[in-house]
Amino acid sequence: MTGLLSIAMIVKDEEAVLRDCLDSVKEIADEIIIVDTGSADRTLEIAKDYTEKIYSCSWQGDFSMARNFAIEQCRCKWVLSLDADERLEDPEGTLRELISSTAKEAFMLPLKNYTGPGCSAYTVIGVLRLFRNLPQYRYIGRIHEQVGIANQETVGYSDKSVICHSYNGYYRRKEKYWRNIKMLTAQLVCEPENEVFIKYYLGCERLGLGQYQQAYDCFLFAYEHLDKEQVHFRSSTVRGMVACLTAMGRFADALAVCMKETVEYPQYTDLYFDGGIALEQLEEYAIAARWFTAAVQAGTPPALYQHSNGTESFLACYHLGHCCEQLGSCEEAAQWYEKALAANKNFIYPIYRLFIVLGTKQSCEKLIKYFTEQGYAASEEGHQALGELLFASGRPDLAARVCGQEDKPVKASNELAKYHLYSGNFEQALAVMEELQACQGMNSAALMETDILCYLFLQDLNTAKEKCLNMWRYEPWRGKALALLTLTKRLGGHRLTVGEQYQPVLIDSLLKIIADCSRSYGESSGAFIKVAKCCTDIISDFRQGTLALFDYWQSEIKGIEMLLDLRHKSVRGLYVWKRPGH
Amino acid sequence: MPKISLCMIVRNEEKCLAKCLASVQGIVEEIIVVDTGSEDETKRIAAGFAAKVIDFIWTGSFADARNASLEAASGDWILFLDADEYLEQASHEALRKATAQTDVEGYYIPIINIYGNDQQPEQCRDILFRLFRNRSDYRFRGIIHEQVLNSILEKDQNARIESAQDIFIYHYGYLDSQVQEKDKVTRNLAMLEQQLKDNPGDKYVCYQYGLELYRAERYREAIEMLKQALAGLTPGGPEGMYFPKLIRLLVMAHYQAGSYEEAIEYVKYGLSIYPNYADIYHYGGLCFYVLRAYGTSFEYFMQAVKQGEQAYIYGAYPGMNGYKSYFYMGKICEEFGNEEEALGYYLTGFRENPAFHIALEQIIRILVKGEEREDVRKTLAHMCECCTAEAKYLIGRMLFVEHSYQLAGEYFEEAVAAGLNTAEVKICLAICLGQQDRVNEAFRLLDEYVYHEEHSTRALFNKVVISWLQNNAFKVRSFTESLMLKGLEGDFEAIVRLLRASPKDNFGLVALRPDSSEVLFDILLRAIDHGDFIKVDEILARMQQAWLNTYALRLMQMYASYNRLVEAERYGYICFGNHQENFAALMCMGDIKSKKAEYWEATEYYRAAVSADPGNPRAYIKLLKIYDKLCLVTLKMAVEKHPDVELFKVMLAQEEAEL
């Protein structure tokens, strides 16, 4: 044997991801073995930049066979088996040290499986990918193949190095599900003795496709046949079942499974979290809060359990906040939201609730200061969220300030233009739009609309009209253009007959303008009120429009009631009076 | 039959001693009075009750003095009373029974503290260790708030200590008059400081010291002391007798010190031990009220009024499980603009305790604002049927403050007819009569005081105002001459000049101090009540702009409440010129716009009000109401524009029925 570590990979059409993968291992590996099963793209070209040990092997419909072929080419003492869409992260550079001074036969490494865009949505599970290069260690199973090691005592676990599986877009994932289902079904025929495992994997694939009942049946079979000692598979099966039941709206059943299995696996955080979710759906907030608290207390579960990132911290905290809110203790809710944000600033949802809860007590100015100091709005998304919230709170001036903060280069956006517009800073709004236009052209309906509205508020009806007619020329924006033109005309005292097919768009667009106008701020309120009143006038010409307008007022009422509920729920009778239904 | 010795220590107690000693006649066999240096009739009074009087040179320690009385006692039981306490007559039998028990070493006895002002005293029940067997081992310790119980328990940890719930001692030493007389708080503080030096770490002394610090309004120090008292203490055991009060005091001290969150921590702790302690619920409610968590606050007050009879060891304050909590429930309703509900709670509180005047004030304020005069009259008559002259005056006064002069006048007249004959009632009545153009009657009343040493200026000034309201420039001139002859203070002279000024008089613009401004507002409101808006305009035209800026909000609200929307708006804009985010001004402007049916504009102002003070529910409530209006407007427009659509008619009818 020469060298310490071989990387063994099988690839097919991986040009999009291969370079990332190989970059992540080129320093640490003594050799890289790549077995190609028939790529038609630039995969081999890329591979050649990293290694000469490239082999070709015709695809037999069996992953194990291909992998074992790759392992057989390895010449080093240890083998790390990687997929092309994975990367190895070894931040402390300790992996080589680990394997050069151990008596273990193999190691499980955490596999982070990204389940969404961004860096916090992932699950973690320990996988056996690093093992001594010995003939008895070979893959078995056609798909979701595993290396068999009889003596579990000789398997170590290290969380210093992590394998990261990159997030695939929706369509890529969907394709894979179908491919896998086909292969698994084939495997089931040839390996009936592995039915339990195969059914589990089938469950996973069907869950991914949203076929919940079928997925549940698969998981249930695995669940009934797996031994309790097979923690690795069985715990994942349990979660799969719970996920299916929750998705099907069978919350009580999901909860029952969680209750039973938390007794079996008291360390399995995710089950407490799932139970909390089910209880939340059942509107049992006090009990749900207890389950989420249990999830936080349980912490990160041992490596054997498939673990969704955050169920032990920010996700649980977020849901605890929600439960507290429902229970009428909003101070506590705020504390949980703060904890969630402290645990993971990239998970921005708590920002919305925290802002609303605190906003029933503190002024917007104070909230901005607080959110900035805490760094909650540091990320791009956080920034945008804060802007949205301030606008919704009727302070577009502050929203504009947040979006155009001094320490960051002002990024022109349609939102910023809108915030300026409804603060009555028409000049600035126009300036932002000019900048946008310069870099991207008038290529969005929203931008055009903001532009036209600006001229309407400035009472420059002629320019507005021209711009409406210009917008009209783009087929997909015709409805919107017509709505704005109708508004322009009506402001000038003229009526425009609107064809029936455009009515829904017209009503929608004008309602949106009414809503935005009612969030305006500052000296120019007269201009906004004038336009908004004109919108109501137009909308009420239509039967459907009147109903939509009525609904709009009702939704405003609901919104205010929601805010009052946050702090005063137990005196609801003082502000929620019976209103007619419609 | 066991013999009872009454033991007391006294000094200069001639005013109360007889009452105390008389209350134990026939039940105690022996009276021991230790006198620590009286210079009045105390000793003679004691001797008159055949007491054994012992002269004792004050050592600075109450315990020493008390123990001297124990040394002299020969009975089987010791009953201890202070000179400002007395035993309820009905308790004699119970006392006999208690001392007949063979296996009890001592009793806690309910003390009913009477405190507050002498006219409307309040009661607070407490329970103290005051009855115990006469044994030489049982001696007092501590300089003040001395305790004997510890020495009993040291002797025998399992000694049976009971509470005698049917014996009552009344203690009136905390009545305001008594407290002032003796300057008790200062005296007690000094002594307790000494006692704490002698017994550092004594929990009970810490508690008592904390209590005195609280009475002296030194809340931060009180908190520190009370925390020391609480540290390491458990609810059970002999300390159990003051443990609940200690927790309540910690809550109260934090509340007074403005540390509401900490107060709430103690509320929760207290309720975890004493889940039916009404006082704690009440103070919890107060904390949440100040924090404007009205929902939670309401729940706490609701819990407070649900609690029944309070245990003795709670030392329950009156009204906590009743009228005082109802009062705040009413306040909360008003925070949501729901005066009707509020009225209900104020009435409940008032019915429970007719001496609870603040509730009546609220009731009158709401009634006067919303109801026709005749209805107010009926409601009030129904509420307070059996009124004394003083009560009539009181109600009159409340109406008077709310500028309901005619009704107030009726009550004042009844008060006078019922024999009340003070300058206050007569001058107030004169003012009310003046408002109704009953000038001669008013003048007749005022003339009684024109030469009166104390009231002459006020009487004369009101003659000026009444003449001014009558447009009688001649009389105004002549009365003001007499007033000015007295030599008037600057601001007051300015007001007088405003009243006597004729349109062509030119004496420069006027500004007034805050207190004088109140006088002027009173005049303006009387003019408005009299229907003289022009007079108001004339006066305001002579005020400096700076003064108008300062009082713009008041003026806006004044005009708005009388539906003079144009003027109200004008002052509103002056208001916003000064500070844009004034919640009250924004709300008032919203109301004005709403009255003018400019609903969109109203929402703008109410939204700005929400933004200015997001914790105040009132602006949200106003928005809800405006959106209801906008729904109605939408439906009305719909019925007009789409007369063929039946649905809109139905919806409109429904919506109208709801509003």
Short mmCIF file of C-alpha atoms in Angstrom, two decimals, chain A residues 328 359-365 392-393 395 490 514 517-521 523 525 529 532-533 536-538 540-543 546-547 549-550 553-554 556-557 560-561 563-564 567-571 573-575 577-582, chain B residues 261 291-299 332-333 336 338 341 580-581 598 600-601 603-604 607-608 610-617 620-621 623-625 627-628 630-632 634-635 637-638 641-642 645 647-648 651 654-655 658-659:
data_model
loop_
_atom_site.label_atom_id
_atom_site.label_comp_id
_atom_site.label_asym_id
_atom_site.label_seq_id
_atom_site.Cartn_x
_atom_site.Cartn_y
_atom_site.Cartn_z
CA GLY A 328 -51.26 35.39 25.21
CA GLY A 359 -44.29 46.78 17.74
CA THR A 360 -47.39 46.73 19.91
CA LYS A 361 -45.32 48.35 22.63
CA GLN A 362 -42.43 50.24 21.11
CA SER A 363 -42.12 52.85 18.42
CA CYS A 364 -40.74 51.90 15.02
CA GLU A 365 -37.66 54.05 15.61
CA ALA A 392 -46.63 47.58 6.71
CA SER A 393 -46.51 49.56 9.96
CA ARG A 395 -43.66 54.08 8.17
CA ARG A 490 -60.82 59.09 -13.52
CA ILE A 514 -55.45 51.60 -1.73
CA CYS A 517 -51.77 54.55 0.19
CA SER A 518 -53.10 53.76 3.63
CA ARG A 519 -49.49 52.98 4.68
CA SER A 520 -48.27 56.35 3.50
CA TYR A 521 -46.61 58.81 5.80
CA GLU A 523 -46.92 65.78 4.54
CA SER A 525 -51.22 62.64 2.72
CA ILE A 529 -55.98 60.08 -0.04
CA ALA A 532 -57.04 56.09 -2.86
CA LYS A 533 -60.54 57.57 -2.82
CA THR A 536 -62.51 53.04 -4.28
CA ASP A 537 -64.74 55.01 -6.58
CA ILE A 538 -63.66 52.96 -9.60
CA SER A 540 -67.23 50.15 -6.49
CA ASP A 541 -68.50 50.53 -10.04
CA PHE A 542 -68.20 46.76 -10.25
CA ARG A 543 -70.26 44.36 -8.26
CA THR A 546 -67.60 46.32 -4.06
CA LEU A 547 -67.35 42.93 -2.43
CA LEU A 549 -63.47 46.43 -1.17
CA PHE A 550 -65.71 45.32 1.67
CA TRP A 553 -61.89 46.74 5.09
CA GLN A 554 -62.73 43.56 6.93
CA GLU A 556 -57.88 45.64 7.93
CA ILE A 557 -60.18 45.11 10.89
CA ILE A 560 -55.94 45.39 14.00
CA GLU A 561 -57.74 42.81 16.08
CA LEU A 563 -52.46 43.28 17.03
CA LEU A 564 -54.74 43.90 20.00
CA ARG A 567 -51.47 41.87 24.45
CA HIS A 568 -55.11 42.02 25.40
CA LYS A 569 -56.64 38.72 24.36
CA SER A 570 -58.50 38.14 27.59
CA VAL A 571 -60.46 41.37 27.19
CA GLY A 573 -64.91 41.36 24.23
CA LEU A 574 -63.99 45.01 24.60
CA TYR A 575 -62.81 45.37 21.01
CA TRP A 577 -67.79 43.25 18.34
CA LYS A 578 -69.95 41.06 16.19
CA ARG A 579 -69.78 42.00 12.55
CA PRO A 580 -71.94 40.82 9.74
CA GLY A 581 -70.59 38.00 7.67
CA HIS A 582 -70.78 38.24 3.92
CA GLU B 261 -41.17 43.19 36.26
CA LEU B 291 -47.16 47.93 31.83
CA ARG B 292 -50.28 48.27 29.69
CA ALA B 293 -50.73 44.52 29.36
CA TYR B 294 -54.41 45.12 29.88
CA GLY B 295 -55.53 41.59 29.05
CA THR B 296 -53.34 40.07 31.75
CA SER B 297 -54.12 42.90 34.12
CA PHE B 298 -57.83 42.28 33.71
CA GLU B 299 -57.36 38.58 34.39
CA ILE B 332 -59.24 48.96 31.69
CA CYS B 333 -62.57 49.10 29.88
CA PHE B 336 -60.50 50.41 25.18
CA ASN B 338 -65.73 51.10 26.27
CA GLU B 341 -68.71 48.38 30.38
CA GLN B 580 -45.95 66.20 15.50
CA GLU B 581 -46.13 63.05 17.51
CA GLU B 598 -63.66 62.60 6.51
CA TRP B 600 -59.79 58.61 5.18
CA GLU B 601 -58.21 61.59 6.85
CA THR B 603 -57.51 56.93 9.57
CA GLU B 604 -54.34 58.88 8.77
CA ARG B 607 -52.58 55.53 12.32
CA ALA B 608 -50.14 58.24 13.27
CA VAL B 610 -50.74 54.20 16.79
CA SER B 611 -47.28 54.96 15.57
CA ALA B 612 -46.74 57.59 18.26
CA ASP B 613 -47.85 55.33 21.09
CA PRO B 614 -48.14 51.73 19.93
CA GLY B 615 -48.89 50.44 23.42
CA ASN B 616 -52.10 52.42 23.79
CA PRO B 617 -55.17 50.47 22.65
CA TYR B 620 -56.46 50.82 17.50
CA ILE B 621 -60.03 50.90 18.73
CA LEU B 623 -59.30 52.57 13.71
CA LEU B 624 -61.63 49.60 14.12
CA LYS B 625 -64.55 51.98 14.39
CA TYR B 627 -63.13 50.82 9.28
CA ASP B 628 -66.63 49.90 10.35
CA LEU B 630 -65.88 52.72 5.81
CA CYS B 631 -67.61 49.36 5.41
CA LEU B 632 -70.89 51.16 5.84
CA THR B 634 -68.91 51.16 0.84
CA LEU B 635 -72.23 49.40 1.21
CA MET B 637 -72.37 53.45 -2.25
CA ALA B 638 -72.97 49.90 -3.48
CA LYS B 641 -74.62 52.22 -7.71
CA HIS B 642 -76.11 48.74 -8.01
CA VAL B 645 -78.22 43.75 -6.42
CA LEU B 647 -77.23 41.24 -1.61
CA PHE B 648 -75.95 44.76 -0.99
CA MET B 651 -75.56 43.57 3.82
CA GLN B 654 -77.10 44.01 8.61
CA GLU B 655 -74.23 46.43 9.01
CA GLU B 658 -74.74 46.18 14.08
CA LEU B 659 -73.57 49.76 14.48
#
